[in-house]
Coordinates of C-alpha atoms and ligand atoms in Angstrom, one line a residue:
M1098 CA 125.0 -153.9 143.0
K1099 CA 127.4 -151.6 141.2
P1100 CA 128.4 -148.4 143.0
G1101 CA 127.3 -145.1 141.4
P1102 CA 130.0 -144.0 138.9
R1103 CA 132.4 -141.1 139.7
S1104 CA 132.0 -138.2 137.3
R1105 CA 134.6 -136.3 135.3
P1106 CA 133.0 -133.4 133.3
A1107 CA 133.9 -133.3 129.7
E1108 CA 135.8 -130.1 128.8
P1109 CA 133.6 -127.5 127.0
G1110 CA 134.6 -127.0 123.4
I1111 CA 133.7 -125.8 119.9
C1112 CA 130.3 -126.8 118.4
V1113 CA 129.6 -128.6 115.2
S1114 CA 126.6 -129.0 113.1
G1115 CA 125.5 -132.6 113.7
S1116 CA 123.7 -134.6 111.1
S1117 CA 120.0 -133.5 111.3
G1118 CA 117.6 -136.4 111.8
A1119 CA 114.7 -136.4 109.4
G1120 CA 111.2 -137.7 110.1
S1121 CA 110.2 -140.3 112.6
A1122 CA 108.1 -142.5 110.3
F1123 CA 109.3 -146.0 110.0
P1124 CA 111.1 -146.4 106.7
A1125 CA 108.5 -146.9 103.9
F1126 CA 110.9 -149.1 102.0
L1127 CA 110.5 -152.0 104.5
P1128 CA 109.2 -155.3 103.1
S1129 CA 105.5 -155.5 103.7
G1130 CA 106.1 -158.6 105.8
A1131 CA 107.7 -156.3 108.3
G1132 CA 104.5 -156.4 110.3
V1133 CA 103.4 -153.0 109.0
E1134 CA 99.9 -153.7 107.6
P1135 CA 99.3 -151.9 104.3
G1136 CA 97.9 -148.5 105.0
S1137 CA 98.6 -148.8 108.7
R1138 CA 100.6 -146.2 110.5
P1139 CA 104.2 -146.6 109.3
G1140 CA 105.3 -146.9 112.9
T1141 CA 107.7 -144.8 115.0
V1142 CA 111.1 -146.0 116.3
A1143 CA 113.0 -144.6 119.3
A1144 CA 116.2 -145.8 121.0
V1145 CA 117.3 -146.2 124.7
L1146 CA 121.0 -146.0 125.4
P1147 CA 122.1 -147.2 128.8
A1148 CA 125.1 -145.1 129.8
G1149 CA 125.0 -145.1 133.5
G1150 CA 127.8 -147.5 134.3
C1151 CA 131.1 -146.9 136.0
G1152 CA 133.3 -149.0 133.8
E1153 CA 134.9 -151.0 136.6
R1154 CA 136.5 -153.5 134.3
M1155 CA 138.1 -150.6 132.3
G1156 CA 140.1 -149.8 135.4
V1157 CA 140.2 -146.0 135.0
R1158 CA 138.6 -143.2 136.9
T1159 CA 136.5 -141.9 134.0
P1160 CA 133.4 -144.1 133.2
K1161 CA 134.3 -145.8 129.9
Q1162 CA 131.4 -144.2 128.0
F1163 CA 133.2 -140.8 128.6
C1164 CA 136.7 -142.1 127.9
R1165 CA 138.2 -140.3 124.9
V1166 CA 139.0 -141.9 121.6
L1167 CA 140.9 -139.6 119.2
E1168 CA 140.1 -136.8 121.6
R1169 CA 136.3 -137.4 121.5
P1170 CA 134.2 -139.2 124.2
L1171 CA 133.3 -142.8 123.2
I1172 CA 129.6 -142.2 123.7
S1173 CA 129.7 -139.4 121.0
Y1174 CA 130.6 -142.0 118.4
T1175 CA 127.6 -144.1 119.4
L1176 CA 125.3 -141.1 119.3
Q1177 CA 126.7 -140.2 115.8
A1178 CA 126.0 -143.7 114.6
L1179 CA 122.3 -143.6 115.7
E1180 CA 121.8 -140.0 114.5
R1181 CA 122.8 -141.1 111.0
V1182 CA 119.6 -143.3 111.0
C1183 CA 116.9 -140.7 110.1
W1184 CA 114.0 -143.0 111.0
I1185 CA 115.0 -143.2 114.7
K1186 CA 112.9 -140.3 116.0
D1187 CA 114.3 -140.0 119.6
I1188 CA 117.4 -141.2 121.4
V1189 CA 117.1 -141.4 125.2
V1190 CA 120.4 -141.7 127.0
A1191 CA 120.4 -142.8 130.6
V1192 CA 123.2 -141.2 132.6
T1193 CA 123.8 -140.8 136.3
A1194 CA 122.8 -137.4 137.9
E1195 CA 126.4 -136.6 138.5
N1196 CA 127.3 -137.2 134.8
M1197 CA 124.3 -135.2 133.4
E1198 CA 126.3 -132.0 133.0
A1199 CA 129.1 -133.9 131.3
M1200 CA 126.6 -135.5 128.9
R1201 CA 124.9 -132.1 128.2
S1202 CA 128.3 -130.6 127.3
I1203 CA 129.0 -133.5 124.9
I1204 CA 125.6 -133.0 123.2
Q1205 CA 126.3 -129.3 122.9
R1206 CA 129.9 -129.6 121.8
Y1207 CA 129.3 -132.1 119.0
R1208 CA 125.8 -130.8 118.4
H1209 CA 124.1 -134.2 118.6
K1210 CA 120.4 -134.1 117.6
R1211 CA 117.2 -135.8 118.9
I1212 CA 118.8 -136.7 122.2
S1213 CA 117.0 -136.6 125.5
L1214 CA 118.4 -137.6 128.9
A1215 CA 117.0 -139.9 131.6
E1216 CA 118.5 -140.7 135.0
A1217 CA 120.4 -144.0 135.1
G1218 CA 119.7 -146.6 137.8
A1219 CA 122.0 -148.6 140.0
T1220 CA 122.0 -151.4 137.4
R1221 CA 121.8 -151.6 133.6
H1222 CA 118.3 -153.0 133.7
R1223 CA 117.2 -150.1 136.0
S1224 CA 118.8 -147.6 133.6
I1225 CA 117.0 -149.1 130.6
F1226 CA 113.7 -149.1 132.5
N1227 CA 114.2 -145.4 133.3
G1228 CA 114.9 -144.8 129.6
L1229 CA 111.7 -146.6 128.7
K1230 CA 109.7 -144.6 131.2
A1231 CA 110.9 -141.4 129.6
L1232 CA 109.3 -142.6 126.3
A1233 CA 106.1 -143.9 127.8
E1234 CA 104.1 -140.7 127.4
D1235 CA 104.6 -140.5 123.7
Q1236 CA 105.5 -144.1 123.2
P1237 CA 107.0 -145.3 119.9
D1238 CA 105.8 -148.4 118.2
V1239 CA 109.3 -149.9 118.4
V1240 CA 112.1 -149.2 120.8
I1241 CA 115.8 -150.1 120.1
I1242 CA 118.0 -150.8 123.2
H1243 CA 121.7 -150.4 122.5
D1244 CA 124.6 -150.1 124.9
A1245 CA 126.2 -146.6 124.7
V1246 CA 129.6 -148.4 124.7
R1247 CA 129.0 -150.2 121.4
P1248 CA 130.0 -147.4 119.0
F1249 CA 130.1 -149.4 115.7
V1250 CA 126.5 -149.9 114.9
E1251 CA 125.3 -149.5 111.3
E1252 CA 121.8 -148.8 109.9
D1253 CA 121.6 -152.3 108.3
I1254 CA 121.6 -154.2 111.6
L1255 CA 119.3 -151.6 113.2
L1256 CA 116.9 -152.0 110.4
R1257 CA 117.1 -155.8 110.6
V1258 CA 116.4 -156.0 114.3
V1259 CA 113.6 -153.4 114.1
T1260 CA 112.0 -155.2 111.2
A1261 CA 112.2 -158.5 113.1
A1262 CA 110.8 -156.9 116.3
K1263 CA 107.8 -155.6 114.3
E1264 CA 107.1 -159.2 113.3
H1265 CA 108.0 -161.1 116.4
G1266 CA 107.6 -158.6 119.2
A1267 CA 111.3 -158.7 120.1
A1268 CA 114.6 -159.2 118.3
G1269 CA 118.3 -159.1 119.1
A1270 CA 121.7 -159.2 117.4
I1271 CA 123.8 -162.3 118.0
R1272 CA 127.4 -163.3 117.1
P1273 CA 129.2 -166.7 117.1
L1274 CA 130.9 -167.6 120.3
V1275 CA 134.7 -167.2 120.3
S1276 CA 135.3 -169.3 123.4
T1277 CA 133.4 -172.4 124.6
V1278 CA 131.0 -171.8 127.5
I1279 CA 131.5 -174.1 130.4
S1280 CA 129.7 -174.7 133.7
P1281 CA 131.9 -175.1 136.8
S1282 CA 131.0 -177.3 139.7
A1283 CA 130.9 -176.0 143.3
D1284 CA 134.5 -177.2 143.8
G1285 CA 135.7 -175.2 140.9
C1286 CA 136.0 -178.2 138.4
L1287 CA 134.4 -178.7 135.1
E1288 CA 130.7 -179.6 135.5
H1289 CA 130.0 -179.6 131.7
S1290 CA 130.7 -177.6 128.6
L1291 CA 128.1 -176.3 126.2
D1292 CA 128.3 -177.3 122.5
R1293 CA 129.7 -174.1 121.1
A1294 CA 128.1 -174.6 117.7
K1295 CA 124.6 -174.7 119.3
H1296 CA 125.1 -171.4 121.2
R1297 CA 125.6 -167.7 120.3
A1298 CA 126.7 -164.6 122.1
S1299 CA 123.9 -162.1 122.7
E1300 CA 125.0 -158.6 121.5
M1301 CA 123.3 -155.3 120.9
P1302 CA 121.3 -153.7 119.2
Q1303 CA 118.0 -155.2 120.4
A1304 CA 114.5 -154.1 119.4
F1305 CA 111.1 -154.6 120.9
L1306 CA 107.5 -153.6 120.3
F1307 CA 107.3 -150.9 123.0
D1308 CA 104.5 -152.5 124.9
V1309 CA 106.3 -155.9 125.0
I1310 CA 109.4 -154.6 126.7
Y1311 CA 107.7 -151.9 128.8
K1312 CA 105.3 -154.5 130.3
A1313 CA 108.2 -156.8 131.0
Y1314 CA 110.1 -154.2 132.9
Q1315 CA 107.0 -153.2 134.9
Q1316 CA 106.7 -156.8 136.1
C1317 CA 110.4 -157.4 136.7
S1318 CA 111.5 -158.9 139.9
D1319 CA 114.1 -157.2 142.1
Y1320 CA 116.4 -160.1 141.4
D1321 CA 116.1 -159.5 137.6
F1322 CA 116.8 -155.8 138.1
E1323 CA 119.9 -156.5 140.3
F1324 CA 121.5 -159.4 138.5
G1325 CA 119.9 -159.7 135.0
T1326 CA 121.9 -158.9 131.9
E1327 CA 119.5 -159.9 129.1
C1328 CA 116.5 -157.9 127.9
L1329 CA 115.4 -160.6 125.6
Q1330 CA 115.0 -162.9 128.6
L1331 CA 112.7 -160.4 130.3
A1332 CA 110.5 -160.2 127.1
L1333 CA 110.3 -164.0 127.2
K1334 CA 109.7 -164.4 130.9
Y1335 CA 107.2 -161.6 131.5
S1336 CA 105.7 -160.9 128.0
H1337 CA 105.9 -164.4 126.7
T1338 CA 107.6 -163.1 123.6
K1339 CA 110.2 -165.2 121.9
A1340 CA 112.8 -162.8 120.4
K1341 CA 113.9 -163.3 116.8
L1342 CA 117.7 -163.7 116.7
V1343 CA 119.5 -161.8 114.0
E1344 CA 123.1 -162.6 113.0
G1345 CA 125.0 -159.3 113.4
P1346 CA 128.3 -158.1 111.9
P1347 CA 131.7 -158.5 113.8
D1348 CA 131.9 -154.8 114.9
L1349 CA 129.0 -155.0 117.4
W1350 CA 131.4 -155.7 120.3
K1351 CA 131.1 -153.9 123.6
V1352 CA 133.9 -151.7 124.9
T1353 CA 134.6 -153.3 128.3
Y1354 CA 138.4 -153.5 128.9
K1355 CA 141.2 -151.1 128.1
R1356 CA 142.2 -153.2 125.1
D1357 CA 138.7 -152.5 123.7
L1358 CA 139.4 -148.8 123.8
L1359 CA 142.6 -149.3 121.8
A1360 CA 140.8 -151.5 119.3
A1361 CA 138.0 -148.8 118.9
R1362 CA 140.7 -146.3 118.3
S1363 CA 142.2 -148.4 115.5
V1364 CA 138.9 -149.1 113.9
I1365 CA 138.0 -145.4 113.8
K1366 CA 141.5 -144.4 112.5
E1367 CA 141.1 -147.1 109.8
K1368 CA 137.7 -145.8 108.8
I1369 CA 138.7 -142.1 108.5
S1370 CA 141.9 -142.8 106.6
Q1371 CA 140.1 -144.4 103.6
E1372 CA 140.2 -141.2 101.5
I1373 CA 143.0 -138.7 100.7
C1374 CA 142.5 -135.4 98.8
V1375 CA 145.5 -134.0 96.9
V1376 CA 145.1 -130.3 96.7
M1377 CA 147.0 -128.5 94.0
N1378 CA 147.1 -125.2 92.2
T1379 CA 147.2 -126.4 88.6
K1380 CA 145.4 -128.7 86.2
D1381 CA 148.7 -129.6 84.5
E1382 CA 148.9 -133.3 84.4
E1383 CA 152.7 -133.1 84.5
S1384 CA 152.7 -131.1 87.7
A1385 CA 154.1 -132.3 91.0
G1386 CA 150.7 -132.6 92.5
H1387 CA 149.4 -134.9 89.8
L1388 CA 152.6 -137.0 89.8
L1389 CA 152.4 -137.3 93.6
K1390 CA 148.7 -138.3 93.3
E1391 CA 149.5 -141.1 90.9
V1392 CA 152.3 -142.4 93.2
L1393 CA 149.9 -142.2 96.2
K1394 CA 147.3 -144.2 94.3
K1395 CA 149.9 -147.0 93.7
E1396 CA 151.3 -146.8 97.2
L1397 CA 147.8 -146.9 98.9
N1398 CA 145.8 -149.1 96.6
C1399 CA 142.9 -149.5 99.1
V1400 CA 142.6 -145.8 99.7
N1401 CA 140.5 -143.5 97.5
V1402 CA 142.8 -140.7 96.3
T1403 CA 141.0 -137.7 94.9
S1404 CA 142.3 -134.3 93.9
T1405 CA 141.1 -130.8 93.6
V1406 CA 142.5 -127.6 92.3
L1407 CA 142.6 -124.5 94.4
D1408 CA 143.6 -121.0 93.5
H1409 CA 146.6 -119.6 95.4
T1410 CA 144.4 -117.8 98.0
G1411 CA 143.5 -121.1 99.7
G1412 CA 140.3 -121.4 97.7
N1413 CA 136.9 -122.6 98.8
V1414 CA 136.9 -125.7 100.9
Q1415 CA 133.5 -126.6 99.6
K1416 CA 135.2 -127.9 96.5
F1417 CA 136.7 -130.7 98.6
P1418 CA 135.0 -134.2 99.0
T1419 CA 134.5 -133.2 102.6
D1420 CA 132.0 -135.8 103.8
Q1421 CA 134.4 -138.7 104.1
C1422 CA 137.8 -137.1 103.6
Y1423 CA 139.9 -136.3 106.6
S1424 CA 143.3 -136.1 105.0
F1425 CA 144.5 -133.3 102.7
I1426 CA 147.9 -133.2 100.9
C1427 CA 148.6 -129.7 99.7
V1428 CA 151.2 -129.7 96.9
N1429 CA 152.7 -126.3 96.3
V1430 CA 149.3 -124.9 96.8
V1431 CA 150.4 -122.6 99.5
S1432 CA 153.8 -121.0 99.0
S1433 CA 155.9 -120.5 102.0
E1434 CA 153.7 -117.5 102.8
F1435 CA 152.1 -117.9 106.2
Q1436 CA 148.9 -116.0 105.3
E1437 CA 148.0 -118.3 102.4
T1438 CA 148.4 -121.4 104.6
Q1439 CA 146.4 -119.8 107.3
K1440 CA 143.6 -119.0 104.8
F1441 CA 143.5 -122.6 103.6
L1442 CA 143.4 -124.0 107.2
S1443 CA 140.6 -121.6 108.3
T1444 CA 138.4 -122.5 105.4
L1445 CA 139.0 -126.1 106.2
E1446 CA 138.1 -125.4 109.9
E1447 CA 134.9 -123.5 108.8
S1448 CA 133.8 -126.6 106.9
G1449 CA 133.3 -128.4 110.3
L1450 CA 135.5 -131.3 109.3
P1451 CA 138.0 -131.3 112.2
L1452 CA 135.3 -131.2 114.8
L1453 CA 134.4 -134.8 114.8
Y1454 CA 137.7 -136.3 113.7
P1455 CA 141.3 -135.2 113.6
V1456 CA 142.2 -133.9 110.1
V1457 CA 145.7 -134.6 108.7
V1458 CA 147.1 -131.8 106.5
V1459 CA 150.5 -132.2 104.9
L1460 CA 152.0 -129.2 103.2
V1461 CA 154.3 -130.5 100.5
H1462 CA 156.9 -128.2 99.2
C1463 CA 158.8 -129.3 96.1
C1464 CA 162.1 -127.8 95.3
D1465 CA 165.4 -128.8 93.6
L1466 CA 167.8 -129.0 96.5
T1467 CA 170.8 -128.6 94.2
L1468 CA 169.6 -125.0 93.6
A1469 CA 168.5 -124.1 97.1
P1470 CA 170.6 -125.2 100.1
L1471 CA 168.6 -127.6 102.3
A1472 CA 169.3 -125.6 105.5
S1473 CA 167.9 -122.3 104.1
K1474 CA 164.9 -124.1 102.6
M1475 CA 164.1 -125.8 106.0
E1476 CA 164.6 -122.4 107.7
S1477 CA 162.1 -120.8 105.4
L1478 CA 159.5 -123.4 106.4
M1479 CA 160.0 -123.3 110.2
W1480 CA 156.8 -121.3 110.6
I1481 CA 154.9 -124.6 110.1
R1482 CA 156.0 -125.7 113.6
S1483 CA 154.3 -122.8 115.5
L1484 CA 151.2 -122.9 113.2
A1485 CA 150.9 -126.6 113.8
E1486 CA 150.9 -126.1 117.6
D1487 CA 147.9 -123.7 117.2
M1488 CA 146.1 -126.0 114.7
K1489 CA 146.5 -129.0 117.0
K1490 CA 144.1 -127.4 119.4
R1491 CA 141.6 -127.3 116.6
N1492 CA 142.0 -131.0 115.8
V1493 CA 144.1 -130.3 112.6
L1494 CA 147.4 -132.3 112.5
L1495 CA 149.6 -130.1 110.3
S1496 CA 153.1 -131.2 109.1
G1497 CA 155.4 -130.2 106.3
L1498 CA 157.2 -132.4 103.7
L1499 CA 160.1 -131.0 101.7
L1500 CA 160.3 -133.0 98.5
N1501 CA 163.5 -132.9 96.5
Y1502 CA 162.4 -132.1 93.0
S1503 CA 165.5 -133.3 91.2
K1504 CA 166.1 -132.9 87.5
D1505 CA 167.4 -136.5 87.6
E1506 CA 164.4 -138.6 86.7
Q1507 CA 165.5 -141.6 88.8
K1508 CA 166.1 -139.4 91.9
L1509 CA 162.8 -137.6 91.3
Q1510 CA 160.9 -140.9 91.3
E1511 CA 162.7 -142.0 94.5
S1512 CA 161.6 -138.7 96.1
F1513 CA 158.0 -139.2 95.1
Q1514 CA 158.1 -142.7 96.4
Q1515 CA 159.6 -141.7 99.7
G1516 CA 157.1 -138.8 99.9
A1517 CA 154.2 -141.1 99.3
S1518 CA 155.4 -143.5 102.1
I1519 CA 155.8 -140.6 104.6
I1520 CA 152.3 -139.3 103.7
A1521 CA 150.8 -142.8 104.0
A1522 CA 152.3 -143.1 107.5
L1523 CA 151.1 -139.6 108.6
V1524 CA 147.5 -140.4 107.4
K1525 CA 147.4 -143.8 108.9
E1526 CA 149.0 -143.0 112.3
R1527 CA 147.2 -139.6 112.6
S1528 CA 149.5 -139.0 115.6
S1529 CA 149.5 -135.5 117.2
A1530 CA 153.1 -136.2 118.1
L1531 CA 154.0 -135.8 114.4
A1532 CA 152.1 -132.5 114.1
G1533 CA 154.6 -129.7 113.3
Q1534 CA 157.3 -132.0 112.0
L1535 CA 159.2 -130.9 108.9
L1536 CA 160.0 -134.1 107.0
L1537 CA 162.3 -134.6 104.0
A1538 CA 161.8 -136.9 100.9
Ligands
CTP5 N1 124.0 -149.0 136.3 C1 124.3 -149.2 135.0 C2 125.3 -150.0 134.5 C3 125.6 -150.1 133.2 N2 125.0 -149.3 132.3 C4 125.3 -149.2 130.9 O1 125.1 -150.5 130.3 C5 126.1 -150.6 129.2 C6 126.7 -152.0 129.2 O2 127.1 -152.3 130.6 P1 128.6 -152.6 131.0 O3 129.5 -152.9 129.8 O4 128.6 -153.6 132.1 O5 129.1 -151.2 131.6 P2 129.6 -150.9 133.1 O6 128.7 -151.4 134.1 O7 130.0 -149.5 133.1 O8 131.0 -151.8 133.1 P3 131.5 -152.6 134.4 O9 130.7 -153.8 134.5 O10 132.9 -153.0 133.9 O11 131.5 -151.7 135.6 C7 127.1 -149.5 129.3 O12 126.8 -148.6 128.3 C8 126.8 -149.0 130.7 O13 127.1 -147.6 130.8 C9 124.0 -148.4 132.8 O14 123.4 -147.7 132.0 N3 123.6 -148.4 134.1
LIG6 O1 126.6 -157.5 131.4 P1 127.2 -156.2 131.0 O2 126.5 -155.0 131.7 O3 128.7 -156.1 131.0 O4 126.8 -156.0 129.5 C1 125.5 -156.2 129.0 C2 125.5 -157.3 128.0 O5 125.3 -158.5 128.7 C3 124.5 -157.1 127.0 O6 124.8 -155.9 126.4 C4 124.4 -158.2 126.0 O7 124.9 -159.4 126.4 C5 123.0 -158.3 125.4 O8 122.1 -158.5 126.4

């Protein structure tokens, strides 16, 4: 039996407006074969997230569901993924009593919606059962069970397992095995190996008609509670319900070891670096901003490079493509006046963008270095360093790029090329260690 996890409260912090969940009705667009009789109640869906483990295999003091990825607890990404699905009416998270406060501060800080808490049990099955009990009074038609440490879950697989559960009573995501499963003999030698092609790995999410899984847990043996790892097996054993197996996408993996946390970090960084917005102060196609945008498009052919024009006061951040863009390249938008930059950054902050993910902002200053000595130009931009220290606390990674705007066409192209490479690295790495740096292209 796993010992109760040690707690480490999450630091209190700034709030965000989370994505508001809409109704609880089961999506009307489901194929009629989804077990929803025409004219019958569309059906309600809730979710249970077991989050009461201590993450022994992670090998750190903080339970892995509270370990930070890009400064945000891992569980917050999973909650965000489920909240995006408007037809999940309620999300019950099972956490230990000692981690309740930490969980409440995460919900408040990132303003997660439709979340309720239940007390975790000494094993995963006990935690799940406690989550189901919390739903029993106003029970949903279908309940999703999803590990809190599987942050990359999309609406598509959730809809597929829920649709299958409506029809079959239970359903679960599966993935091809990566290694062959073998059975060892008592003396530690090979007994036999399973035919890998005929077996699959059971992943999450899983979904059940509420009655099917609730009845199963109510009849569970202590042995199942202590040593079981498979909810589908409980549905089969106690509710005589054969789960439908649904092929899931590769990203369903469970964060278990430290390497998984590093992998999660890379996946998230990759996802939020897919769009760059070049912010400029002129529509002139020959301007530095437009030229840099074209070079960036070539340099980063898989990234969506957009642009927007702001007036010199820092403008209105609502003009930005803010729902998916976490990287802003400001080209001569803000002169070396501190106040204008401050105005731009505060409007960016007010948009709520930096509260879920670190936002990269690169202030590009173009100047012909044959006219202004480099040292004095760098000196005039040193204020970026102290501003960056302050912005880092608000999850904005600010750096400066001095771009040599030479009259020589060849040199100018080289500067733009170098500048685009530096910007690509700042966006991709999204490293707080580079915040405040003044770079030269
Ligand atoms: N008593 C428990 C044990 C586990 N879980 C949850 O079940 C999910 C999957 O379990 P697992 O990966 O085993 O998590 P841990 O038990 O924390 O990991 P370990 O076995 O390494 O201690 C996790 O979200 C975990 O928090 C739970 O709610 N209650
Ligand atoms: O056994 P653990 O607690 O590490 O993880 C639980 C997993 O077994 C479970 O999430 C899937 O295998 C699907 O049942």
